[in-house]
Amino acid sequence: TNPSRPLSTPNNNGLIGYWNFDEADSGTGVVDRTERGNRGTMYTTCASTAGDIHTSAGRSGNAATFDGTNDCVAMGTGNGLNFANGGANYTLTAWFRTTKNYSGTAGSIVSKGANSSSIFIAWTAMRVNSSNVLDYLAYSDTTGCTNITGTRTVNDGQWHFGAIQRDGSTSRIFLDGVQEASGSFSCAGSHDASAYQFVIGTNDHQNGFGSGA
């Protein structure tokens, strides 16, 4: 799909959401280009203060910019966004660009669920980790499901196309169309993250903010 344009005819075709930030006007709303209607909201203080973080300097067309401190885009908990529940397969993709050195921390690109250091919560995330490469983390409410890491550093200021995928018992990371890693996806417990928002730029506990576009 060309990331610079909305889908000409809204459809499901397996898509849960498609947000290209190419809204016709500025503002805090982000249009879902599928017919599911999972409209997002931009925040300059995540989930509390709405603010316009559009930029015209996208991969092709517009994008959103994230300051790495408290910016995010929250899509809510709506139609189909609890995609990992019940052990379903899924793929998450995003165009992104960053120059931040994530040493000592990690920044979420896309996330569903929440990250906690003290308890297990159903969570799925594509992140730039503390080695400045992509990683893919998934948890149930009782244990870790997968934790795999890419190979190429991505904080070079260039646009990259990242993807994470669950395919049955296999997890995969792709960068710019090339598979970088695969691993086992296996865990007990519930994957129900229905209480948590789908978020771009952090997770629903608002730790691990990404920086860039």
mmCIF file of C-alpha atoms in Angstrom:
data_model
loop_
_atom_site.group_PDB
_atom_site.id
_atom_site.type_symbol
_atom_site.label_atom_id
_atom_site.label_comp_id
_atom_site.label_asym_id
_atom_site.label_seq_id
_atom_site.Cartn_x
_atom_site.Cartn_y
_atom_site.Cartn_z
ATOM 1 C CA THR A 1 0.000 0.000 0.000
ATOM 2 C CA ASN A 2 1.294 3.442 -0.884
ATOM 3 C CA PRO A 3 1.752 5.141 2.515
ATOM 4 C CA SER A 4 1.199 8.591 1.045
ATOM 5 C CA ARG A 5 -2.466 8.149 0.139
ATOM 6 C CA PRO A 6 -5.634 6.962 1.848
ATOM 7 C CA LEU A 7 -7.241 3.788 0.633
ATOM 8 C CA SER A 8 -9.527 4.853 -2.210
ATOM 9 C CA THR A 9 -12.267 2.434 -1.149
ATOM 10 C CA PRO A 10 -12.487 1.691 2.579
ATOM 11 C CA ASN A 11 -12.468 -2.025 3.255
ATOM 12 C CA ASN A 12 -11.575 -4.590 5.880
ATOM 13 C CA ASN A 13 -9.629 -7.231 3.909
ATOM 14 C CA GLY A 14 -7.999 -8.203 7.191
ATOM 15 C CA LEU A 15 -6.961 -4.624 8.025
ATOM 16 C CA ILE A 16 -7.749 -3.497 11.554
ATOM 17 C CA GLY A 17 -6.451 0.029 11.098
ATOM 18 C CA TYR A 18 -4.538 2.193 8.626
ATOM 19 C CA TRP A 19 -3.375 5.635 9.738
ATOM 20 C CA ASN A 20 -1.207 7.625 7.307
ATOM 21 C CA PHE A 21 -1.546 11.072 8.992
ATOM 22 C CA ASP A 22 -2.583 12.602 5.662
ATOM 23 C CA GLU A 23 -5.661 14.317 7.024
ATOM 24 C CA ALA A 24 -6.968 17.130 4.834
ATOM 25 C CA ASP A 25 -6.610 19.681 7.627
ATOM 26 C CA SER A 26 -4.471 20.169 10.696
ATOM 27 C CA GLY A 27 -5.782 19.290 14.119
ATOM 28 C CA THR A 28 -5.599 16.533 16.666
ATOM 29 C CA GLY A 29 -7.752 13.910 14.917
ATOM 30 C CA VAL A 30 -6.206 10.998 12.984
ATOM 31 C CA VAL A 31 -8.391 9.263 10.414
ATOM 32 C CA ASP A 32 -8.538 5.471 10.137
ATOM 33 C CA ARG A 33 -8.517 4.743 6.385
ATOM 34 C CA THR A 34 -10.345 1.439 6.832
ATOM 35 C CA GLU A 35 -14.083 1.196 7.397
ATOM 36 C CA ARG A 36 -13.554 0.112 11.021
ATOM 37 C CA GLY A 37 -13.441 3.741 12.134
ATOM 38 C CA ASN A 38 -10.712 3.497 14.760
ATOM 39 C CA ARG A 39 -10.069 7.230 14.791
ATOM 40 C CA GLY A 40 -7.039 8.381 16.771
ATOM 41 C CA THR A 41 -6.208 11.473 18.786
ATOM 42 C CA MET A 42 -2.827 13.238 18.913
ATOM 43 C CA TYR A 43 -1.480 14.266 22.302
ATOM 44 C CA THR A 44 1.347 16.553 23.349
ATOM 45 C CA THR A 45 0.920 15.158 26.851
ATOM 46 C CA CYS A 46 -0.058 11.573 26.256
ATOM 47 C CA ALA A 47 -3.733 10.767 26.817
ATOM 48 C CA SER A 48 -4.423 14.014 28.700
ATOM 49 C CA THR A 49 -3.582 17.100 26.587
ATOM 50 C CA ALA A 50 -4.540 16.904 22.918
ATOM 51 C CA GLY A 51 -2.243 18.721 20.495
ATOM 52 C CA ASP A 52 -1.399 18.779 16.806
ATOM 53 C CA ILE A 53 1.863 16.906 16.059
ATOM 54 C CA HIS A 54 1.380 16.675 12.277
ATOM 55 C CA THR A 55 4.355 17.411 10.024
ATOM 56 C CA SER A 56 4.472 17.754 6.251
ATOM 57 C CA ALA A 57 7.910 16.097 6.180
ATOM 58 C CA GLY A 58 6.672 12.514 6.062
ATOM 59 C CA ARG A 59 7.941 9.542 4.101
ATOM 60 C CA SER A 60 5.524 10.629 1.395
ATOM 61 C CA GLY A 61 2.986 13.184 2.468
ATOM 62 C CA ASN A 62 2.388 13.895 6.141
ATOM 63 C CA ALA A 63 3.605 12.186 9.291
ATOM 64 C CA ALA A 64 3.458 12.711 13.039
ATOM 65 C CA THR A 65 6.430 13.894 15.085
ATOM 66 C CA PHE A 66 7.194 12.609 18.583
ATOM 67 C CA ASP A 67 9.415 14.418 21.086
ATOM 68 C CA GLY A 68 10.400 11.262 22.993
ATOM 69 C CA THR A 69 9.037 12.721 26.224
ATOM 70 C CA ASN A 70 5.249 12.753 26.227
ATOM 71 C CA ASP A 71 3.866 12.856 22.648
ATOM 72 C CA CYS A 72 1.666 10.003 21.445
ATOM 73 C CA VAL A 73 -1.282 9.083 19.242
ATOM 74 C CA ALA A 74 -3.959 7.003 20.948
ATOM 75 C CA MET A 75 -6.452 4.997 18.894
ATOM 76 C CA GLY A 76 -8.708 3.828 21.697
ATOM 77 C CA THR A 77 -9.938 0.314 22.348
ATOM 78 C CA GLY A 78 -12.390 0.011 19.476
ATOM 79 C CA ASN A 79 -13.271 -2.259 16.601
ATOM 80 C CA GLY A 80 -10.757 -5.080 16.182
ATOM 81 C CA LEU A 81 -7.927 -3.424 18.136
ATOM 82 C CA ASN A 82 -7.719 -6.289 20.648
ATOM 83 C CA PHE A 83 -6.072 -8.205 17.810
ATOM 84 C CA ALA A 84 -3.872 -10.577 19.852
ATOM 85 C CA ASN A 85 -6.697 -11.970 21.982
ATOM 86 C CA GLY A 86 -7.451 -15.655 21.606
ATOM 87 C CA GLY A 87 -4.064 -16.472 20.120
ATOM 88 C CA ALA A 88 -4.802 -14.847 16.751
ATOM 89 C CA ASN A 89 -2.104 -14.230 14.146
ATOM 90 C CA TYR A 90 -1.306 -10.617 13.277
ATOM 91 C CA THR A 91 1.169 -8.267 11.580
ATOM 92 C CA LEU A 92 1.941 -4.694 12.671
ATOM 93 C CA THR A 93 3.793 -2.333 10.326
ATOM 94 C CA ALA A 94 5.015 1.259 10.462
ATOM 95 C CA TRP A 95 7.152 3.759 8.598
ATOM 96 C CA PHE A 96 9.426 5.519 11.099
ATOM 97 C CA ARG A 97 12.491 7.740 11.337
ATOM 98 C CA THR A 98 14.607 8.507 14.399
ATOM 99 C CA THR A 99 18.025 9.840 15.395
ATOM 100 C CA LYS A 100 17.695 9.266 19.141
ATOM 101 C CA ASN A 101 20.265 7.134 20.969
ATOM 102 C CA TYR A 102 18.082 4.767 22.991
ATOM 103 C CA SER A 103 20.966 3.510 25.143
ATOM 104 C CA GLY A 104 19.629 2.537 28.557
ATOM 105 C CA THR A 105 15.983 2.675 27.527
ATOM 106 C CA ALA A 106 13.632 1.711 24.693
ATOM 107 C CA GLY A 107 10.979 3.558 22.718
ATOM 108 C CA SER A 108 7.734 2.061 21.461
ATOM 109 C CA ILE A 109 6.754 2.620 17.835
ATOM 110 C CA VAL A 110 3.396 0.865 18.118
ATOM 111 C CA SER A 111 1.955 -0.876 21.158
ATOM 112 C CA LYS A 112 -1.208 -2.533 22.429
ATOM 113 C CA GLY A 113 -1.531 -3.240 26.132
ATOM 114 C CA ALA A 114 0.790 -1.924 28.812
ATOM 115 C CA ASN A 115 4.292 -2.473 30.099
ATOM 116 C CA SER A 116 4.854 -2.964 33.818
ATOM 117 C CA SER A 117 8.012 -3.892 35.702
ATOM 118 C CA SER A 118 6.082 -5.489 38.547
ATOM 119 C CA ILE A 119 3.187 -7.422 37.009
ATOM 120 C CA PHE A 120 2.421 -9.220 33.756
ATOM 121 C CA ILE A 121 -0.113 -7.477 31.524
ATOM 122 C CA ALA A 122 -1.138 -8.555 28.024
ATOM 123 C CA TRP A 123 1.109 -6.476 25.780
ATOM 124 C CA THR A 124 2.360 -6.424 22.181
ATOM 125 C CA ALA A 125 4.946 -3.892 21.007
ATOM 126 C CA MET A 126 7.326 -3.009 18.174
ATOM 127 C CA ARG A 127 10.104 -0.894 19.681
ATOM 128 C CA VAL A 128 13.539 0.565 19.128
ATOM 129 C CA ASN A 129 15.487 -1.031 21.971
ATOM 130 C CA SER A 130 18.519 0.084 23.984
ATOM 131 C CA SER A 131 20.844 -1.174 21.217
ATOM 132 C CA ASN A 132 19.043 1.032 18.659
ATOM 133 C CA VAL A 133 17.624 -1.940 16.731
ATOM 134 C CA LEU A 134 14.040 -3.138 16.373
ATOM 135 C CA ASP A 135 12.624 -5.583 18.866
ATOM 136 C CA TYR A 136 9.307 -7.401 19.210
ATOM 137 C CA LEU A 137 7.926 -8.116 22.649
ATOM 138 C CA ALA A 138 4.718 -9.887 23.562
ATOM 139 C CA TYR A 139 3.324 -10.910 26.927
ATOM 140 C CA SER A 140 0.230 -12.595 28.265
ATOM 141 C CA ASP A 141 -1.131 -11.840 31.725
ATOM 142 C CA THR A 142 1.111 -14.536 33.226
ATOM 143 C CA THR A 143 4.320 -14.814 31.211
ATOM 144 C CA GLY A 144 6.413 -13.668 28.276
ATOM 145 C CA CYS A 145 5.445 -14.963 24.825
ATOM 146 C CA THR A 146 8.273 -13.769 22.581
ATOM 147 C CA ASN A 147 11.243 -11.423 22.710
ATOM 148 C CA ILE A 148 13.251 -11.164 19.492
ATOM 149 C CA THR A 149 15.664 -8.532 18.252
ATOM 150 C CA GLY A 150 16.665 -7.224 14.831
ATOM 151 C CA THR A 151 20.215 -6.734 13.618
ATOM 152 C CA ARG A 152 20.549 -3.319 11.939
ATOM 153 C CA THR A 153 20.654 -0.034 13.811
ATOM 154 C CA VAL A 154 17.757 2.205 12.842
ATOM 155 C CA ASN A 155 18.555 5.560 14.475
ATOM 156 C CA ASP A 156 20.325 6.849 11.356
ATOM 157 C CA GLY A 157 17.805 9.544 10.453
ATOM 158 C CA GLN A 158 16.540 7.570 7.444
ATOM 159 C CA TRP A 159 13.014 6.324 6.829
ATOM 160 C CA HIS A 160 12.580 2.627 7.620
ATOM 161 C CA PHE A 161 9.649 0.257 7.205
ATOM 162 C CA GLY A 162 9.344 -2.022 10.213
ATOM 163 C CA ALA A 163 7.075 -5.009 10.749
ATOM 164 C CA ILE A 164 6.459 -7.568 13.475
ATOM 165 C CA GLN A 165 4.465 -10.720 12.874
ATOM 166 C CA ARG A 166 2.971 -13.569 14.838
ATOM 167 C CA ASP A 167 2.403 -16.649 12.700
ATOM 168 C CA GLY A 168 1.234 -19.466 14.942
ATOM 169 C CA SER A 169 4.190 -20.529 17.061
ATOM 170 C CA THR A 170 6.650 -18.309 15.152
ATOM 171 C CA SER A 171 7.459 -14.617 15.638
ATOM 172 C CA ARG A 172 9.301 -12.497 13.070
ATOM 173 C CA ILE A 173 10.833 -9.034 12.619
ATOM 174 C CA PHE A 174 11.192 -7.397 9.196
ATOM 175 C CA LEU A 175 13.067 -4.212 8.339
ATOM 176 C CA ASP A 176 12.771 -2.572 4.931
ATOM 177 C CA GLY A 177 11.312 -5.754 3.435
ATOM 178 C CA VAL A 178 14.002 -8.101 4.791
ATOM 179 C CA GLN A 179 13.416 -10.610 7.589
ATOM 180 C CA GLU A 180 15.895 -9.824 10.342
ATOM 181 C CA ALA A 181 14.936 -12.297 13.040
ATOM 182 C CA SER A 182 12.560 -15.088 13.940
ATOM 183 C CA GLY A 183 11.832 -16.908 17.157
ATOM 184 C CA SER A 184 9.358 -18.963 19.098
ATOM 185 C CA PHE A 185 5.975 -17.608 20.138
ATOM 186 C CA SER A 186 4.744 -19.643 23.078
ATOM 187 C CA CYS A 187 3.015 -18.753 26.323
ATOM 188 C CA ALA A 188 0.084 -19.567 28.543
ATOM 189 C CA GLY A 189 -2.429 -17.146 29.971
ATOM 190 C CA SER A 190 -4.717 -14.544 28.458
ATOM 191 C CA HIS A 191 -3.793 -12.176 25.624
ATOM 192 C CA ASP A 192 -6.815 -9.994 26.332
ATOM 193 C CA ALA A 193 -5.680 -6.345 26.244
ATOM 194 C CA SER A 194 -9.146 -4.914 25.649
ATOM 195 C CA ALA A 195 -8.821 -2.494 28.564
ATOM 196 C CA TYR A 196 -5.791 -0.797 26.992
ATOM 197 C CA GLN A 197 -5.517 1.551 24.035
ATOM 198 C CA PHE A 198 -3.643 0.938 20.799
ATOM 199 C CA VAL A 199 -0.950 3.621 20.941
ATOM 200 C CA ILE A 200 1.672 5.023 18.574
ATOM 201 C CA GLY A 201 4.743 6.509 20.234
ATOM 202 C CA THR A 202 4.564 4.774 23.641
ATOM 203 C CA ASN A 203 2.420 2.206 25.509
ATOM 204 C CA ASP A 204 -0.699 2.627 27.592
ATOM 205 C CA HIS A 205 1.345 2.968 30.792
ATOM 206 C CA GLN A 206 3.195 5.849 29.082
ATOM 207 C CA ASN A 207 6.733 4.610 29.622
ATOM 208 C CA GLY A 208 9.214 4.080 26.801
ATOM 209 C CA PHE A 209 8.363 7.044 24.544
ATOM 210 C CA GLY A 210 9.650 6.969 20.981
ATOM 211 C CA SER A 211 11.339 9.983 19.387
ATOM 212 C CA GLY A 212 11.159 10.960 15.717
ATOM 213 C CA ALA A 213 8.446 10.551 13.094
#
